[in-house]
Short mmCIF file of C-alpha atoms in Angstrom, two decimals:
data_model
loop_
_atom_site.label_atom_id
_atom_site.label_comp_id
_atom_site.label_asym_id
_atom_site.label_seq_id
_atom_site.Cartn_x
_atom_site.Cartn_y
_atom_site.Cartn_z
CA TYR O 1 19.76 -37.26 -37.69
CA SER O 2 21.61 -40.57 -38.24
CA GLY O 3 25.33 -40.14 -38.15
CA ARG O 4 25.98 -37.52 -40.80
CA GLN O 5 22.77 -38.17 -42.67
CA VAL O 6 19.79 -35.89 -42.23
CA ARG O 7 16.27 -36.78 -43.30
CA HIS O 8 13.29 -34.45 -43.25
CA PHE O 9 9.80 -35.47 -42.22
CA THR O 10 6.59 -33.50 -42.47
CA VAL O 11 4.45 -33.83 -39.36
CA GLN O 12 0.81 -32.80 -39.31
CA PRO O 13 -0.45 -32.39 -35.70
CA ILE O 14 -4.02 -33.56 -35.16
CA PRO O 15 -5.51 -32.42 -31.83
CA GLU O 16 -7.67 -34.76 -29.80
CA LYS O 17 -11.34 -33.90 -29.55
CA GLY O 18 -11.18 -33.82 -25.76
CA ILE O 19 -8.46 -31.18 -25.90
CA LEU O 20 -10.30 -29.00 -28.40
CA ALA O 21 -13.11 -28.51 -25.87
CA HIS O 22 -10.62 -26.78 -23.55
CA ALA O 23 -8.76 -24.75 -26.15
CA ALA O 24 -10.21 -21.39 -25.06
CA ILE O 25 -9.59 -21.91 -21.35
CA ALA O 26 -6.10 -23.23 -22.18
CA GLU O 27 -5.27 -19.97 -23.94
CA VAL O 28 -6.66 -17.98 -21.03
CA SER O 29 -4.68 -20.05 -18.51
CA ILE O 30 -1.44 -19.45 -20.42
CA PHE O 31 -1.97 -15.69 -20.31
CA SER O 32 -3.01 -15.84 -16.64
CA SER O 33 0.21 -17.71 -15.81
CA ILE O 34 2.24 -15.04 -17.57
CA ALA O 35 0.28 -12.35 -15.70
CA VAL O 36 1.05 -14.04 -12.38
CA ALA O 37 4.75 -14.16 -13.31
CA LEU O 38 4.80 -10.45 -14.18
CA PHE O 39 2.83 -9.53 -11.07
CA THR O 40 5.24 -11.54 -8.91
CA LEU O 41 8.16 -9.80 -10.61
CA VAL O 42 6.67 -6.36 -9.90
CA ILE O 43 6.13 -7.18 -6.22
CA ALA O 44 9.66 -8.60 -5.93
CA VAL O 45 11.22 -5.45 -7.43
CA SER O 46 9.01 -3.19 -5.28
CA ILE O 47 10.01 -4.98 -2.08
CA GLY O 48 13.68 -4.92 -3.09
CA LEU O 49 13.57 -1.17 -3.76
CA ARG O 50 11.38 0.00 -0.88
CA ARG O 51 12.46 -2.43 1.85
CA GLY O 52 15.97 -3.23 0.70
CA GLU O 53 17.52 -2.02 3.94
CA SER O 54 16.49 -5.30 5.58
CA PHE O 55 18.38 -8.51 4.79
CA ALA O 56 15.20 -10.53 5.31
CA MET O 57 13.37 -8.36 2.78
CA ARG O 58 16.15 -8.87 0.25
CA MET O 59 15.82 -12.62 0.69
CA LEU O 60 12.06 -12.34 0.20
CA ALA O 61 12.57 -10.34 -3.01
CA LEU O 62 14.99 -13.03 -4.23
CA ALA O 63 12.48 -15.79 -3.45
CA LEU O 64 9.78 -13.96 -5.41
CA LEU O 65 12.17 -13.42 -8.32
CA CYS O 66 12.80 -17.17 -8.40
CA SER O 67 9.04 -17.82 -8.29
CA SER O 68 8.40 -15.46 -11.19
CA GLY O 69 10.99 -17.28 -13.31
CA THR O 70 9.22 -20.63 -13.09
CA TYR O 71 6.57 -19.41 -15.56
CA ILE O 72 8.99 -18.97 -18.44
CA GLY O 73 8.03 -22.52 -19.39
CA THR O 74 4.78 -21.12 -20.75
CA LEU O 75 6.67 -19.46 -23.60
CA PRO O 76 6.73 -21.13 -27.07
CA VAL O 77 9.17 -24.05 -27.35
CA ASP O 78 12.55 -23.14 -28.87
CA GLU O 79 16.25 -23.55 -28.08
CA ILE O 80 16.24 -20.87 -25.37
CA ALA O 81 13.13 -22.24 -23.63
CA ASP O 82 14.56 -25.77 -23.86
CA PHE O 83 17.89 -24.67 -22.34
CA TYR O 84 16.05 -22.82 -19.59
CA SER O 85 13.84 -25.79 -18.69
CA GLN O 86 16.84 -28.16 -18.56
CA PHE O 87 19.53 -26.10 -16.85
CA VAL O 88 18.01 -22.98 -15.25
CA ASP O 89 14.54 -23.96 -14.09
CA PRO O 90 15.68 -26.79 -11.73
CA ILE O 91 17.83 -24.52 -9.59
CA ILE O 92 15.32 -21.63 -9.81
CA ASP O 93 12.47 -23.91 -8.71
CA ALA O 94 14.44 -25.36 -5.78
CA GLY O 95 15.81 -21.91 -4.91
CA ALA O 96 12.32 -20.41 -4.63
CA TYR O 97 11.36 -22.85 -1.86
CA ALA O 98 14.73 -22.76 -0.10
CA VAL O 99 15.10 -18.97 -0.10
CA PHE O 100 11.53 -18.39 1.07
CA THR O 101 12.06 -20.87 3.90
CA PHE O 102 15.24 -18.99 4.82
CA PHE O 103 13.24 -15.76 4.86
CA ALA O 104 10.68 -17.37 7.18
CA LEU O 105 13.50 -18.31 9.55
CA ILE O 106 15.19 -14.89 9.72
CA TYR O 107 12.04 -12.70 9.79
CA PRO O 108 11.29 -10.66 11.83
CA ASP O 109 14.67 -9.12 12.59
CA GLU O 110 13.85 -8.66 16.30
CA GLN O 111 12.99 -12.31 17.08
CA PRO O 112 14.17 -14.60 14.27
CA VAL O 113 13.70 -18.35 14.56
CA TRP O 114 17.16 -18.60 13.01
CA ARG O 115 18.81 -17.85 16.37
CA HIS O 116 18.20 -21.46 17.47
CA LYS O 117 21.10 -23.75 16.57
CA LEU O 118 18.82 -26.73 15.97
CA VAL O 119 16.92 -24.75 13.33
CA GLN O 120 20.16 -23.90 11.55
CA TYR O 121 21.20 -27.57 11.42
CA ALA O 122 17.74 -28.60 10.18
CA PHE O 123 17.86 -25.95 7.49
CA GLY O 124 21.25 -27.24 6.31
CA ILE O 125 19.81 -30.75 5.91
CA TYR O 126 16.76 -29.27 4.18
CA VAL O 127 18.93 -27.41 1.63
CA ALA O 128 21.00 -30.53 0.97
CA CYS O 129 17.80 -32.51 0.26
CA PHE O 130 16.58 -29.80 -2.12
CA ALA O 131 19.99 -29.64 -3.86
CA ILE O 132 19.52 -33.24 -4.98
CA ILE O 133 16.69 -32.16 -7.33
CA PRO O 134 18.69 -29.85 -9.65
CA VAL O 135 21.65 -32.25 -9.51
CA GLY O 136 19.47 -35.10 -10.73
CA ASP O 137 17.96 -32.92 -13.45
CA TYR O 138 21.43 -31.93 -14.64
CA LEU O 139 22.56 -35.57 -14.77
CA TYR O 140 19.53 -36.40 -16.87
CA ALA O 141 19.97 -33.39 -19.18
CA LEU O 142 23.63 -34.31 -19.80
CA ASN O 143 22.74 -37.99 -20.47
CA ILE O 144 25.08 -39.16 -17.70
CA LEU O 145 22.62 -41.63 -16.14
CA PRO O 146 20.19 -42.52 -18.96
CA ASP O 147 20.02 -46.25 -18.19
CA LEU O 148 19.01 -45.72 -14.56
CA LEU O 149 15.97 -43.57 -15.37
CA THR O 150 13.38 -46.33 -15.44
CA PRO O 151 9.64 -45.64 -14.90
CA THR O 152 10.06 -46.82 -11.30
CA VAL O 153 12.84 -44.30 -10.72
CA TRP O 154 10.77 -41.53 -12.32
CA LYS O 155 7.83 -42.37 -10.05
CA PHE O 156 10.07 -42.30 -6.97
CA TRP O 157 11.63 -39.03 -8.17
CA SER O 158 8.19 -37.42 -8.52
CA LEU O 159 7.09 -38.59 -5.08
CA TYR O 160 10.36 -37.34 -3.58
CA TYR O 161 9.81 -33.88 -5.09
CA VAL O 162 6.21 -33.63 -3.86
CA ALA O 163 7.17 -34.85 -0.37
CA LEU O 164 10.03 -32.36 -0.20
CA VAL O 165 7.71 -29.53 -1.22
CA CYS O 166 5.26 -30.57 1.52
CA VAL O 167 8.06 -30.56 4.08
CA SER O 168 9.13 -27.12 2.82
CA VAL O 169 5.61 -25.77 3.24
CA VAL O 170 5.31 -27.12 6.79
CA PHE O 171 8.80 -25.86 7.65
CA ALA O 172 8.27 -22.34 6.30
CA LEU O 173 4.72 -21.80 7.56
CA GLY O 174 5.59 -23.38 10.90
CA ALA O 175 8.43 -20.89 11.35
CA LEU O 176 6.14 -17.99 10.44
CA VAL O 177 3.44 -19.19 12.85
CA PHE O 178 6.04 -19.49 15.61
CA SER O 179 7.23 -15.93 14.93
CA TRP O 180 3.62 -14.70 14.83
CA TRP O 181 2.90 -16.31 18.21
CA HIS O 182 5.86 -14.50 19.80
CA SER O 183 5.33 -11.12 18.10
CA ARG O 184 3.14 -8.15 18.85
CA GLY O 185 1.81 -5.08 17.14
CA VAL O 186 2.42 -4.28 13.49
CA VAL O 187 4.90 -7.16 13.09
CA ARG O 188 2.24 -9.58 14.30
CA GLN O 189 -0.30 -8.16 11.83
CA ARG O 190 2.20 -8.35 8.97
CA LEU O 191 3.02 -11.97 9.82
CA ALA O 192 -0.70 -12.81 9.90
CA TRP O 193 -1.10 -11.47 6.37
CA ILE O 194 1.97 -13.39 5.18
CA ILE O 195 0.77 -16.66 6.73
CA VAL O 196 -2.73 -16.38 5.24
CA CYS O 197 -1.54 -15.31 1.78
CA MET O 198 1.28 -17.85 1.49
CA GLY O 199 -0.94 -20.51 3.06
CA SER O 200 -3.52 -19.83 0.33
CA MET O 201 -0.89 -20.22 -2.38
CA TYR O 202 0.41 -23.48 -0.91
CA ALA O 203 -3.12 -24.79 -0.37
CA ILE O 204 -3.87 -24.19 -4.07
CA TYR O 205 -0.71 -26.11 -4.97
CA PHE O 206 -1.86 -29.10 -2.90
CA LEU O 207 -5.34 -28.98 -4.40
CA PHE O 208 -3.77 -28.85 -7.85
CA GLU O 209 -1.69 -31.95 -7.08
CA LEU O 210 -4.77 -33.70 -5.68
CA ASP O 211 -6.71 -32.88 -8.85
CA LYS O 212 -3.81 -34.35 -10.82
CA LYS O 213 -3.74 -37.58 -8.79
CA LEU O 214 -7.53 -38.00 -9.19
CA GLY O 215 -7.24 -37.86 -12.98
CA TRP O 216 -8.17 -34.21 -13.50
CA PRO O 217 -11.86 -34.13 -12.46
CA LEU O 218 -11.36 -30.39 -12.84
CA PRO O 219 -9.75 -30.04 -16.30
CA LEU O 220 -6.07 -29.15 -16.32
CA PHE O 221 -6.27 -25.68 -17.78
CA SER O 222 -9.32 -24.79 -15.69
CA ALA O 223 -7.38 -25.81 -12.59
CA VAL O 224 -4.41 -23.72 -13.75
CA PHE O 225 -6.60 -20.68 -14.31
CA PHE O 226 -8.30 -21.05 -10.91
CA ALA O 227 -4.90 -21.44 -9.23
CA ASP O 228 -3.60 -18.32 -10.99
CA VAL O 229 -6.56 -16.23 -9.80
CA VAL O 230 -5.97 -17.32 -6.20
CA GLN O 231 -2.25 -16.64 -6.54
CA VAL O 232 -2.86 -13.12 -7.85
CA LEU O 233 -5.10 -12.33 -4.87
CA ALA O 234 -2.64 -13.91 -2.45
CA LEU O 235 0.31 -12.05 -3.98
CA ALA O 236 -1.61 -8.79 -3.76
CA GLY O 237 -2.18 -9.33 -0.04
CA PHE O 238 1.40 -10.53 0.38
CA GLY O 239 2.84 -7.43 -1.29
CA TYR O 240 0.52 -5.20 0.71
CA ALA O 241 1.68 -6.79 3.96
CA MET O 242 5.32 -6.24 3.07
CA LEU O 243 5.14 -2.76 1.56
CA ARG O 244 2.67 -1.08 3.88
CA TYR O 245 3.68 0.09 7.33
CA ARG O 246 0.04 0.54 8.35
CA LEU O 247 -1.92 -2.67 7.99
CA PHE O 248 -5.57 -3.47 8.29
CA ASP O 249 -6.34 -5.50 11.34
CA PHE O 250 -6.88 -9.00 9.96
CA GLY O 251 -9.93 -9.38 12.16
CA PHE O 252 -11.38 -6.27 10.51
CA ALA O 253 -10.77 -7.81 7.08
CA VAL O 254 -12.55 -11.00 8.18
CA ASN O 255 -15.37 -8.90 9.61
CA ARG O 256 -15.95 -7.07 6.35
CA ALA O 257 -15.53 -10.24 4.28
CA LEU O 258 -18.22 -11.96 6.34
CA ALA O 259 -20.55 -8.99 5.98
CA VAL O 260 -20.07 -8.76 2.20
CA THR O 261 -20.43 -12.54 1.77
CA ILE O 262 -23.67 -12.70 3.75
CA ILE O 263 -25.12 -9.67 1.96
CA SER O 264 -24.19 -11.09 -1.44
CA THR O 265 -25.70 -14.46 -0.53
CA LEU O 266 -28.95 -12.86 0.64
CA LEU O 267 -29.21 -10.84 -2.56
CA LEU O 268 -28.55 -13.92 -4.70
CA VAL O 269 -31.20 -15.86 -2.80
CA LEU O 270 -33.63 -12.97 -3.19
CA PHE O 271 -33.01 -12.81 -6.94
CA SER O 272 -33.36 -16.59 -7.24
CA ILE O 273 -36.65 -16.64 -5.35
CA THR O 274 -37.94 -13.74 -7.43
CA GLU O 275 -36.93 -15.50 -10.66
CA TRP O 276 -38.61 -18.71 -9.54
CA GLY O 277 -41.76 -16.85 -8.53
CA VAL O 278 -41.94 -15.05 -11.86
CA ASP O 279 -41.55 -18.28 -13.81
CA LYS O 280 -44.03 -20.30 -11.74
CA LEU O 281 -46.68 -17.83 -10.69
CA LEU O 282 -46.71 -15.01 -13.24
CA ASP O 283 -46.90 -14.92 -17.00
CA PHE O 284 -46.00 -11.73 -18.85
CA GLU O 285 -46.54 -11.22 -22.52
CA GLY O 286 -44.11 -8.97 -24.30
CA ARG O 287 -40.60 -7.90 -23.46
CA GLU O 288 -41.72 -4.44 -22.31
CA LYS O 289 -43.87 -5.77 -19.45
CA ASN O 290 -41.17 -8.23 -18.40
CA ALA O 291 -38.56 -5.45 -18.41
CA VAL O 292 -40.82 -3.25 -16.27
CA PHE O 293 -41.24 -6.04 -13.74
CA ASP O 294 -37.46 -6.64 -13.62
CA ALA O 295 -36.93 -2.91 -13.08
CA LEU O 296 -39.43 -2.91 -10.19
CA VAL O 297 -37.70 -5.90 -8.58
CA ALA O 298 -34.30 -4.23 -8.95
CA LEU O 299 -35.68 -1.02 -7.44
CA GLY O 300 -37.04 -2.95 -4.48
CA VAL O 301 -33.67 -4.59 -3.91
CA ILE O 302 -31.89 -1.22 -4.10
CA LEU O 303 -34.30 0.38 -1.63
CA SER O 304 -33.93 -2.51 0.82
CA PHE O 305 -30.15 -2.84 0.43
CA HIS O 306 -29.31 -0.28 3.11
CA ARG O 307 -31.53 -1.96 5.70
CA ILE O 308 -30.11 -5.40 4.79
CA GLN O 309 -26.56 -4.07 5.05
CA HIS O 310 -27.25 -2.48 8.44
CA TRP O 311 -28.87 -5.63 9.80
CA VAL O 312 -26.11 -7.94 8.52
CA SER O 313 -23.30 -5.70 9.79
CA HIS O 314 -25.01 -5.48 13.18
CA ARG O 315 -25.40 -9.25 13.43
CA VAL O 316 -21.81 -9.93 12.29
CA ASP O 317 -20.43 -7.47 14.85
CA HIS O 318 -22.64 -8.81 17.62
CA THR O 319 -22.11 -12.53 16.89
CA PHE O 320 -18.52 -12.91 15.70
CA PHE O 321 -16.88 -9.78 17.13
CA HIS O 322 -18.77 -9.27 20.37
CA HIS O 323 -15.86 -7.54 22.13
CA TRP O 324 -15.79 -4.89 19.38
CA TYR O 325 -19.52 -4.41 19.65
CA LYS O 326 -19.38 -4.16 23.45
CA ALA O 327 -16.50 -1.64 23.45
CA ALA O 328 -18.21 0.54 20.84
CA GLY O 329 -21.47 0.33 22.80
CA LYS O 330 -19.76 1.63 25.96
CA LEU O 331 -18.30 4.62 24.12
CA ARG O 332 -21.65 5.44 22.49
CA HIS O 333 -23.35 5.18 25.89
CA PHE O 334 -20.86 7.67 27.31
CA LEU O 335 -21.51 10.05 24.41
CA ASP O 336 -25.23 9.87 25.16
CA MET O 337 -24.58 10.65 28.85
CA ALA O 338 -21.94 13.33 28.24
CA ALA O 339 -24.56 16.02 27.62
CA HIS O 340 -25.56 15.81 31.28
CA ILE O 341 -22.06 16.51 32.65
CA SER O 342 -22.09 20.06 33.97
CA GLU O 343 -18.38 20.75 34.59
CA THR O 344 -15.72 21.14 31.92
CA GLU O 345 -12.95 19.47 33.88
CA ALA O 346 -15.15 16.49 34.74
CA LEU O 347 -16.14 16.15 31.08
CA ARG O 348 -12.48 16.08 29.99
CA VAL O 349 -11.54 13.44 32.57
CA LYS O 350 -14.48 11.17 31.77
CA PHE O 351 -14.00 11.54 28.01
CA VAL O 352 -10.32 10.56 28.21
CA HIS O 353 -11.21 7.58 30.40
CA ALA O 354 -13.93 6.44 27.95
CA VAL O 355 -11.61 6.71 24.92
CA THR O 356 -8.79 4.90 26.73
CA GLU O 357 -11.13 2.07 27.67
CA PHE O 358 -12.54 1.87 24.13
CA CYS O 359 -9.27 1.52 22.20
CA ASP O 360 -6.77 0.59 24.93
CA THR O 361 -4.50 3.49 24.06
CA THR O 362 -1.32 4.64 25.77
CA GLY O 363 -2.84 8.05 26.45
CA VAL O 364 -4.95 10.98 25.28
CA ALA O 365 -4.13 14.70 25.27
CA ILE O 366 -6.72 17.50 24.95
CA TYR O 367 -5.87 20.97 23.65
CA ALA O 368 -7.99 24.13 23.44
CA LEU O 369 -7.49 27.27 21.38
CA ASP O 370 -6.54 30.25 23.58
CA SER O 371 -6.56 34.00 23.00
CA SER O 372 -2.99 33.96 21.64
CA GLY O 373 -3.99 31.63 18.80
CA SER O 374 -2.08 28.58 20.09
CA TYR O 375 -3.56 25.31 21.31
CA GLN O 376 -2.87 24.96 25.04
CA GLN O 377 -2.99 21.60 26.82
CA THR O 378 -5.98 21.36 29.15
CA TYR O 379 -5.79 17.68 30.16
CA SER O 380 -3.46 14.80 29.24
CA THR O 381 -2.60 11.21 30.08
CA LEU O 382 -0.23 10.96 27.09
CA ALA O 383 3.45 10.79 27.98
CA ASP O 384 5.67 13.53 26.48
CA ALA O 385 2.65 15.44 25.16
CA PRO O 386 3.69 19.08 24.53
CA ALA O 387 2.27 21.82 26.74
CA SER O 388 1.08 23.69 23.64
CA ILE O 389 0.79 23.28 19.88
CA ASP O 390 1.59 26.34 17.83
CA VAL O 391 -1.08 27.53 15.44
CA ASN O 392 1.45 27.17 12.59
CA HIS O 393 2.47 23.62 13.53
CA ASP O 394 2.17 21.20 10.59
CA VAL O 395 -0.50 19.17 12.37
CA ALA O 396 -2.54 22.26 13.28
CA ILE O 397 -2.35 23.53 9.69
CA GLU O 398 -3.41 20.15 8.28
CA LEU O 399 -6.29 19.87 10.73
CA ARG O 400 -7.56 23.36 9.86
CA HIS O 401 -7.26 22.55 6.15
CA SER O 402 -8.90 19.13 6.05
CA HIS O 403 -11.03 19.08 9.25
CA LYS O 404 -10.27 15.33 9.29
CA VAL O 405 -8.17 12.99 11.39
CA VAL O 406 -4.42 13.19 10.71
CA ASP O 407 -2.45 9.93 10.73
CA LEU O 408 0.98 10.44 12.32
CA PHE O 409 2.10 6.79 12.34
CA GLU O 410 4.78 7.39 9.69
CA ARG O 411 5.42 11.00 10.77
CA PRO O 412 6.43 11.06 14.45
CA ILE O 413 6.29 14.87 14.69
CA LEU O 414 4.11 14.50 17.79
CA PRO O 415 4.20 11.72 20.41
CA CYS O 416 0.94 10.17 19.18
CA GLU O 417 -0.54 8.12 16.38
CA LEU O 418 -3.69 10.08 15.50
CA ALA O 419 -4.70 13.74 15.79
CA PHE O 420 -8.42 14.68 15.73
CA PRO O 421 -9.89 18.15 15.20
CA MET O 422 -12.61 19.58 17.44
CA THR O 423 -14.49 21.71 14.94
CA VAL O 424 -17.13 24.26 15.92
CA ARG O 425 -18.87 26.26 13.18
CA GLY O 426 -16.08 25.49 10.71
CA ARG O 427 -13.27 26.48 13.06
CA VAL O 428 -10.87 24.09 14.80
CA GLU O 429 -11.35 25.09 18.44
CA GLY O 430 -9.40 22.18 19.88
CA ILE O 431 -7.20 19.17 19.15
CA ALA O 432 -7.26 15.65 20.59
CA LEU O 433 -4.10 13.53 20.35
CA LEU O 434 -4.43 9.75 20.61
CA GLY O 435 -1.40 7.63 21.52
CA HIS O 436 -0.47 4.20 20.18
CA SER O 437 -2.46 1.13 21.11
CA ASN O 438 -1.13 -0.87 24.05
CA SER O 439 -1.52 -4.03 21.97
CA GLY O 440 0.78 -2.59 19.32
CA LYS O 441 -1.86 -2.98 16.62
CA ASN O 442 -3.00 -0.17 14.37
CA TYR O 443 -6.43 1.31 14.91
CA ARG O 444 -9.15 -0.18 12.73
CA PRO O 445 -11.04 2.04 10.28
CA ASP O 446 -14.28 1.54 12.22
CA GLN O 447 -12.50 2.59 15.44
CA ILE O 448 -11.14 5.74 13.79
CA ALA O 449 -14.59 6.60 12.41
CA LEU O 450 -16.23 6.24 15.84
CA LEU O 451 -13.41 8.19 17.52
CA SER O 452 -13.84 11.01 15.00
CA THR O 453 -17.52 11.19 15.86
CA ALA O 454 -16.76 11.05 19.58
CA VAL O 455 -14.15 13.83 19.41
CA HIS O 456 -16.50 16.03 17.38
CA GLN O 457 -19.32 15.56 19.89
CA PHE O 458 -16.86 16.13 22.75
CA GLY O 459 -15.85 19.42 21.16
CA MET O 460 -19.49 20.43 20.81
CA ASP O 461 -20.15 19.52 24.46
CA LEU O 462 -17.17 21.62 25.54
CA GLU O 463 -18.48 24.49 23.46
CA SER O 464 -21.91 24.09 25.06
CA LEU O 465 -20.37 24.23 28.54
CA ARG O 466 -18.33 27.26 27.51
CA VAL O 467 -21.43 29.01 26.21
CA GLU O 468 -23.34 28.09 29.38
CA ALA O 469 -20.48 29.47 31.49
CA LEU O 470 -20.50 32.67 29.44
CA GLU O 471 -24.27 32.96 29.76
CA LEU O 472 -24.02 32.40 33.53
CA PHE O 473 -21.22 34.96 33.74
CA ALA O 474 -23.24 37.40 31.67
CA SER O 475 -26.30 36.83 33.85
CA GLU O 476 -24.28 37.42 37.00
CA ASN O 477 -22.80 40.54 35.45
CA ARG O 478 -26.28 41.78 34.58
CA GLN O 479 -27.39 41.23 38.16
CA ILE O 480 -24.31 43.02 39.48
CA THR O 481 -24.89 45.82 36.99
CA GLU O 482 -28.52 46.22 38.07
CA SER O 483 -27.45 46.25 41.69
CA LEU O 484 -24.78 48.83 40.93
CA LYS O 485 -27.30 50.91 39.01
CA GLN O 486 -29.63 50.87 42.00
CA GLU O 487 -26.81 51.81 44.32
CA VAL O 488 -25.73 54.60 41.97
CA GLU O 489 -29.29 55.87 41.78
CA ALA O 490 -29.52 55.79 45.57
CA LEU O 491 -26.24 57.67 45.76
CA ARG O 492 -27.54 60.19 43.30
CA ASN O 493 -30.63 60.70 45.42
CA ASN O 494 -28.48 61.04 48.51
CA ASN O 495 -26.30 63.52 46.71
CA ARG O 496 -29.38 65.46 45.73
CA ASP O 497 -30.57 65.56 49.33
CA LEU O 498 -27.12 66.57 50.45
CA ARG O 499 -27.04 69.36 47.90
CA ASP O 500 -30.41 70.60 49.14
CA SER O 501 -29.20 70.41 52.73
CA ASN O 502 -26.04 72.25 51.81
CA GLN O 503 -28.08 74.93 50.07
CA SER O 504 -30.25 75.35 53.19
CA LEU O 505 -27.17 75.59 55.34
CA ARG O 506 -25.70 78.19 53.05
CA ASP O 507 -28.94 80.20 53.23
CA ASN O 508 -28.96 79.92 57.01
CA ASN O 509 -25.35 80.98 57.13
CA GLN O 510 -26.15 84.02 55.07
CA ASP O 511 -29.04 84.91 57.40
CA LEU O 512 -26.78 84.49 60.39
CA ARG O 513 -24.16 86.70 58.82
CA ALA O 514 -26.83 89.36 58.18
CA ILE O 515 -27.95 89.19 61.81
CA VAL O 516 -24.37 89.41 63.05
CA ASP O 517 -23.68 92.38 60.80
CA GLY O 518 -26.86 94.09 62.09
CA SER O 519 -25.78 93.50 65.67
CA LYS O 520 -22.41 95.04 65.00
CA LEU O 521 -24.00 98.13 63.53
CA ILE O 522 -26.26 98.56 66.60
CA ARG O 523 -23.32 98.32 68.99
CA VAL O 524 -21.36 100.85 67.04
CA GLY O 525 -24.27 103.25 66.98
#
């Protein structure tokens, strides 16, 4: 366009050879960026719908919505995309950082960092610094300051943006770490997940910028694709932390990650050594023989996998999580010794003490099925535990149906967190209620599995003591019965002798009467 004159030119784009080598990964990275945007949008909407009662959660949803909008730049270039990149994207990009930082300052609701006046003043300065970015972009888009935008100014502008993002990261994560340090229980676990997931996303951003400054040793689109994969995983953990009330203990996640990583590494090393040995030492002719050998190697790995897994898990627990290993060892030792406890009441007391020491719980309540069909409390250290649980109580019905542990964390129908069945020959003969952890954390899956085993064995030990008591009672009854039989037989013999004596007396009486009658007749005569 020149004044009112318009001239048309035909442009034939010719791609560089260096770019053609990355065409496939570039296409994949574009689609991965769009996938990340959609995934972020889904998590934002889910948090807004399910956790919208909290102002902090609404701010988090807004921050994620802003983050999802930054990927619209991957769409084909047209008037709408150009308008978005010039007028919408600057404020969306700045808003994503500012709103997320605000979320970090006001979460959790119980102990927000925001209550400190100094933090509020610092956040105001922080927002003002971020507001400069969209203002500058708008001035450039409207051609208000075209002469001032020299290469030096552009370089300073880029450094200012990167520095401000770094400050934002430190500010937001620092606030979350401070809240994590002063929190307990589920809130502390949720904050740990947020810090790790968001820290991973920010770390990828810094690595991406470092790759850019070093001249793209990792090609651009490969770096974008790698960053998108990490962001998807981080967003998945982030959404899980926000949407789930029950969270995995982060230490448990690290435990399992270590175990899986070591096992995978050992298997890869084993395959590599096997491959090297086959190439260097053996020579097979024909694909059939080679396939048979590969099948034998795979079979050997499969057969040894269980032993490798057991050994690795044992070493990980013992080396990195020694306190878990020690606590579980104490409970298992008690279960081995429990068979030698000869009194029911002593078994209940020692079992409750062992479980309390193992998982640091607020209390345990034991219930046994009585003749009326209800579960009566036999021993308890759990506050507010009911004296009985009706046979038609929801928990009792669920335990009889599933014969598995019932999680009551989100259903406070009983003053406990977990309910375990004590099953004997397919019948729930008792119930064990486990209170919340004193640390406020949720019970780990490995803890729940070991507790289920412990409660089952405890129920079997109680049944054994009950059977022994019944056998002892039956034996005593048999002895009493034999003694009574002997006494009855002796009484029968005595009765027989008495009857014979009575008969003799009656005969003597008759003889006496005959003599007396004869005497009377003589006197009369």
